[in-house]
């Protein structure tokens, strides 16, 4: 179906001089439109109002205008450069994806240049860390793909063999999970206007992406904090992975992708996030003597606050519920949620760098066991 042919559901309300009047007249225009008129629209796709949408796209009744519906994949793709109510949803996470892709490549290739957040971290926490040398990190960050499961080694021995460098894979698992989430979200927002089947499929991929991001965020923290307690390390990693898999299987059910289950999905994501409180408190005790604990913790609290605030906006649909139609293009809850997800992921990135830095410098030294 061509995007100009979308038929509508007419809601008879007392129309104010607003969007509803506009939509109502557009509906009649559509109905009176001849085939010839449709052709004359050419390839230019019309943006619709909420009441004109097919049922499967009616997700947020507080966003009234600028919807795309039943657009071809090509039209949807090029709509990334056009203003509609998903434009900023696409771009907020697309920019986030590009940012994390850049950080990943930079960490893989030339870490010293990339470590911008690390530099900020250092200046921010210089009073706590002033006695700690970062030379070792600079030496070893380049060996990003080396895996090492034997960590209880005196620091001086690390020079003797590159194989003994602290493993980087949990760090890259987190970066990979974040990129997957951000990219799948952008794709979902861009193409879910194509058809009901694609919409359902992409929504589920989007939820899977969020779950993957949450799970993979735990990997570096658990791995590096409990580096010297492998039994706790394994227990927590298996626990969060199991919880994530359960969430993914649950979310793959089509019925749970509908707007009706918005709060249920948010609860699943939050419970995964709150699961992190247990290893976080445990990790604090384990690393009580570590001078970087407070800085790392501050970043993690910033991350948790970002995610929780984002979830609050996602569930409550503030501010558009206060002024329906005012935030159709910019400023609605989902865009705020997207931005806070990227901010939270960056805070987590900074915390992970801190922890990696510390492990590279001290291994299993300087901790209570
Ligand atoms: Zn989204």
XYZ file of C-alpha atoms and ligand atoms in Angstrom:
370
model
C 0.000 0.000 0.000
C 1.244 3.436 -0.897
C 1.688 5.719 2.062
C -0.786 8.226 0.571
C -3.574 5.650 0.524
C -3.885 5.124 4.240
C -7.494 5.111 5.318
C -8.533 6.415 8.646
C -10.529 5.865 11.737
C -12.629 8.936 12.351
C -13.163 9.975 15.912
C -16.083 12.311 16.300
C -15.198 14.720 18.977
C -15.973 18.302 19.485
C -13.072 19.575 17.518
C -11.195 22.561 18.746
C -9.237 24.825 16.468
C -6.431 22.389 16.717
C -5.021 19.197 15.416
C -8.308 17.361 15.507
C -9.884 19.810 13.064
C -6.878 19.440 10.876
C -6.999 15.670 11.001
C -10.726 15.548 10.429
C -10.536 17.595 7.260
C -7.597 15.579 6.066
C -9.623 12.417 6.497
C -12.379 13.775 4.246
C -9.842 14.937 1.758
C -8.403 11.450 1.663
C -11.766 9.834 1.136
C -12.669 12.120 -1.734
C -9.380 11.672 -3.355
C -9.486 9.932 -6.685
C -6.922 7.479 -7.916
C -5.584 10.211 -10.121
C -5.174 12.489 -7.175
C -3.308 9.772 -5.368
C -0.900 9.471 -8.245
C -0.433 13.206 -8.280
C 0.882 13.005 -4.756
C 3.699 11.112 -6.383
C 6.272 9.749 -4.089
C 5.739 12.359 -1.455
C 4.404 10.608 1.613
C 1.891 12.321 3.806
C 2.187 12.503 7.509
C -0.920 11.446 9.395
C -2.699 12.209 12.632
C -3.192 9.756 15.462
C -6.809 9.111 14.513
C -5.831 8.201 10.976
C -3.448 5.476 12.020
C -3.993 1.760 11.658
C -4.694 0.210 15.065
C -1.302 -1.447 15.391
C 0.402 1.959 15.341
C -1.764 3.572 17.995
C 0.664 3.535 20.859
C 0.700 7.019 22.330
C -2.535 8.971 22.138
C -0.826 12.116 23.421
C 1.229 12.472 20.252
C -1.281 13.742 17.753
C 0.448 14.476 14.475
C 3.310 13.781 12.070
C 2.918 10.008 11.904
C 4.099 7.835 9.055
C 2.010 4.741 8.324
C 2.369 1.937 5.799
C 5.308 3.556 4.088
C 7.533 1.521 1.813
C 10.905 0.506 3.248
C 12.611 2.918 0.867
C 10.411 5.834 1.913
C 10.937 4.915 5.556
C 14.702 4.792 5.033
C 14.842 8.259 3.481
C 12.533 9.647 6.132
C 15.572 9.670 8.387
C 16.294 13.055 6.787
C 12.754 14.316 7.169
C 10.836 15.748 10.104
C 8.182 13.480 11.627
C 7.458 12.357 15.166
C 10.121 9.604 15.054
C 12.979 11.671 13.605
C 14.563 12.504 16.941
C 13.881 9.011 18.287
C 15.948 7.656 15.392
C 18.736 10.220 15.639
C 19.192 10.198 19.429
C 20.118 6.524 19.332
C 21.846 6.653 15.955
C 24.217 9.304 17.291
C 24.641 7.188 20.432
C 25.490 4.183 18.256
C 28.044 6.164 16.238
C 29.562 7.447 19.479
C 29.944 3.952 20.923
C 31.214 2.597 17.607
C 33.860 5.313 17.674
C 34.794 4.505 21.267
C 35.029 0.802 20.438
C 37.209 1.299 17.370
C 39.339 3.812 19.168
C 39.861 1.490 22.127
C 40.757 -1.287 19.740
C 43.172 0.761 17.671
C 44.574 3.711 19.503
C 43.378 3.797 23.069
C 45.513 6.635 24.354
C 43.822 9.097 22.015
C 40.354 7.877 22.734
C 40.397 7.776 26.408
C 38.709 11.169 26.599
C 36.281 10.147 29.270
C 39.144 8.544 31.093
C 40.980 11.853 31.030
C 37.933 13.598 32.426
C 37.653 10.926 35.052
C 41.247 11.404 36.059
C 40.979 15.140 36.428
C 37.720 14.726 38.328
C 39.213 12.257 40.747
C 42.794 13.363 40.786
C 42.773 14.020 44.505
C 41.826 10.438 45.215
C 44.194 8.941 42.718
C 47.160 11.198 42.703
C 49.509 8.486 43.848
C 48.496 6.057 41.165
C 50.442 5.747 37.973
C 48.565 5.306 34.733
C 51.562 4.176 32.803
C 50.589 0.565 32.961
C 47.218 1.253 31.478
C 48.736 3.125 28.597
C 51.075 0.258 28.029
C 48.409 -2.382 28.048
C 45.280 -0.836 26.580
C 46.527 -1.576 23.095
C 46.401 -5.273 23.740
C 42.668 -5.163 23.856
C 41.913 -8.596 22.521
C 44.095 -10.531 24.864
C 42.214 -12.771 27.198
C 43.507 -13.732 30.567
C 41.892 -15.763 33.253
C 44.928 -15.870 35.546
C 45.007 -12.596 37.405
C 46.584 -13.223 40.747
C 49.988 -12.213 39.531
C 52.386 -9.678 40.965
C 52.335 -6.510 38.944
C 55.945 -6.656 37.872
C 55.312 -9.988 36.211
C 52.788 -8.380 33.871
C 55.660 -6.872 31.964
C 57.058 -10.254 31.232
C 54.175 -11.551 29.198
C 51.372 -9.837 27.355
C 49.174 -12.837 28.056
C 48.924 -11.739 31.676
C 47.198 -8.436 30.964
C 43.765 -7.979 32.526
C 41.158 -9.362 30.166
C 39.437 -6.835 27.936
C 36.600 -8.972 26.654
C 34.027 -7.967 29.333
C 34.660 -4.314 28.383
C 34.035 -5.063 24.713
C 31.009 -7.209 25.542
C 29.505 -4.106 27.156
C 30.420 -1.893 24.182
C 28.985 -4.484 21.763
C 25.757 -4.793 23.774
C 25.339 -1.018 23.865
C 25.877 -0.712 20.125
C 23.401 -3.519 19.438
C 20.771 -1.823 21.596
C 21.265 1.647 20.122
C 21.314 0.439 16.517
C 18.331 -1.887 16.872
C 16.397 0.933 18.508
C 17.180 3.321 15.639
C 16.193 0.716 13.050
C 12.999 -0.015 14.954
C 11.960 3.631 15.067
C 12.818 4.147 11.406
C 11.101 1.137 9.844
C 8.278 0.163 12.200
C 5.904 2.331 10.128
C 6.211 -0.101 7.204
C 3.666 -2.795 8.105
C 2.101 -4.576 11.061
C 4.384 -7.597 10.705
C 7.554 -5.488 10.530
C 6.291 -3.311 13.372
C 5.798 -6.298 15.678
C 9.118 -7.854 14.720
C 11.134 -4.655 15.182
C 9.467 -3.798 18.486
C 10.541 -7.149 19.860
C 14.069 -6.667 18.536
C 14.094 -3.274 20.263
C 13.151 -4.835 23.612
C 15.715 -7.571 23.129
C 18.283 -4.823 22.453
C 17.445 -3.081 25.746
C 17.770 -6.389 27.596
C 21.103 -7.158 25.918
C 22.394 -3.721 26.878
C 21.398 -4.199 30.530
C 22.938 -7.671 30.722
C 26.162 -6.735 28.990
C 26.505 -3.639 31.192
C 26.932 -5.980 34.157
C 29.729 -7.967 32.558
C 32.708 -5.616 33.030
C 31.653 -4.486 36.495
C 31.116 -7.986 37.838
C 34.175 -9.329 36.058
C 36.604 -6.664 37.280
C 35.182 -6.161 40.777
C 35.158 -9.868 41.545
C 38.266 -10.662 39.535
C 39.917 -12.271 42.516
C 36.803 -14.086 43.766
C 36.004 -16.269 40.752
C 33.156 -18.068 42.506
C 31.251 -14.787 43.072
C 32.209 -13.641 39.596
C 30.697 -16.760 38.069
C 27.594 -16.699 40.268
C 26.701 -13.100 39.415
C 27.481 -13.462 35.707
C 25.375 -16.606 35.447
C 22.609 -14.952 37.504
C 22.296 -11.835 35.336
C 22.637 -13.813 32.107
C 19.879 -16.200 33.221
C 17.626 -13.293 34.196
C 18.302 -11.603 30.849
C 17.528 -14.750 28.859
C 14.249 -15.165 30.738
C 13.367 -11.544 29.943
C 14.236 -11.972 26.251
C 12.090 -15.105 25.918
C 9.196 -13.354 27.671
C 9.497 -10.260 25.506
C 9.557 -12.272 22.288
C 5.901 -13.010 22.867
C 4.023 -10.687 20.438
C 1.233 -9.873 22.901
C 3.709 -8.385 25.372
C 4.906 -5.872 22.780
C 1.671 -3.902 22.881
C 1.116 -0.616 24.679
C -1.020 -2.385 27.279
C 2.076 -4.065 28.706
C 4.264 -0.946 28.818
C 4.468 -0.996 32.636
C 5.135 -4.751 32.705
C 8.072 -4.357 30.295
C 9.421 -1.478 32.342
C 9.170 -3.651 35.462
C 11.157 -6.435 33.791
C 13.908 -4.000 32.765
C 13.961 -2.383 36.203
C 14.189 -5.709 38.003
C 17.252 -6.546 35.923
C 18.729 -3.177 36.814
C 17.867 -3.568 40.491
C 19.506 -6.990 40.472
C 22.734 -5.011 40.166
C 22.282 -3.623 43.684
C 23.337 -6.953 45.195
C 26.760 -7.224 43.499
C 27.198 -3.438 43.823
C 26.876 -3.526 47.634
C 28.934 -6.685 47.765
C 31.555 -5.070 45.521
C 31.746 -2.036 47.817
C 32.643 -4.220 50.772
C 35.108 -6.230 48.750
C 36.824 -3.040 47.560
C 36.450 -1.007 50.722
C 40.117 -0.099 50.718
C 40.222 0.939 47.087
C 40.616 4.733 46.736
C 38.784 4.680 43.396
C 35.711 3.076 44.846
C 33.871 6.360 45.422
C 34.498 7.693 41.923
C 33.439 4.434 40.309
C 30.401 4.317 42.520
C 29.491 7.912 41.652
C 29.485 7.029 37.945
C 27.372 3.960 38.582
C 24.871 5.942 40.634
C 24.731 8.487 37.780
C 24.036 5.600 35.403
C 21.298 4.150 37.630
C 19.659 7.565 38.029
C 19.752 8.109 34.270
C 18.126 4.776 33.540
C 15.512 5.110 36.275
C 14.609 8.670 35.261
C 14.406 7.523 31.638
C 12.111 4.667 32.635
C 9.947 7.126 34.568
C 9.452 9.234 31.417
C 8.883 6.102 29.306
C 6.106 4.840 31.565
C 4.381 8.119 32.470
C 4.574 9.698 28.994
C 5.364 13.061 30.478
C 5.331 15.802 29.204
C 3.065 15.023 26.230
C 0.234 13.812 28.464
C 0.093 17.303 29.975
C -0.149 19.045 26.624
C -1.154 16.580 23.893
C 0.085 17.742 20.523
C 2.700 20.138 21.841
C 5.607 17.695 21.827
C 4.854 15.737 18.659
C 8.122 16.602 16.926
C 10.439 17.376 19.804
C 10.495 16.965 23.560
C 8.211 13.966 24.066
C 8.900 11.302 26.669
C 10.446 8.717 24.361
C 13.089 11.158 23.168
C 13.953 12.057 26.774
C 14.152 8.345 27.548
C 16.523 7.814 24.599
C 18.852 10.632 25.635
C 18.974 9.360 29.228
C 19.824 5.858 28.004
C 22.844 7.241 26.118
C 23.885 9.363 29.132
C 23.575 6.320 31.402
C 25.654 4.194 29.036
C 28.373 6.880 28.899
C 28.467 7.066 32.707
C 28.844 3.305 32.761
C 31.628 3.525 30.193
C 33.477 6.010 32.402
C 33.034 3.762 35.462
C 34.314 0.769 33.498
C 37.418 2.671 32.409
C 38.115 3.520 36.042
C 37.841 -0.065 37.086
C 39.952 -1.332 34.206
C 42.577 1.243 35.004
C 42.692 0.082 38.595
C 42.921 -3.603 37.682
C 45.712 -2.917 35.201
C 47.598 -1.070 37.871
C 47.047 -3.316 40.856
C 45.752 -6.693 39.786
C 44.445 -8.317 42.928
C 46.436 -6.122 45.279
C 44.919 -3.353 47.419
C 41.701 -5.118 48.300
C 40.142 -6.913 51.205
C 39.705 -10.594 50.599
Zn 12.897 3.833 21.553
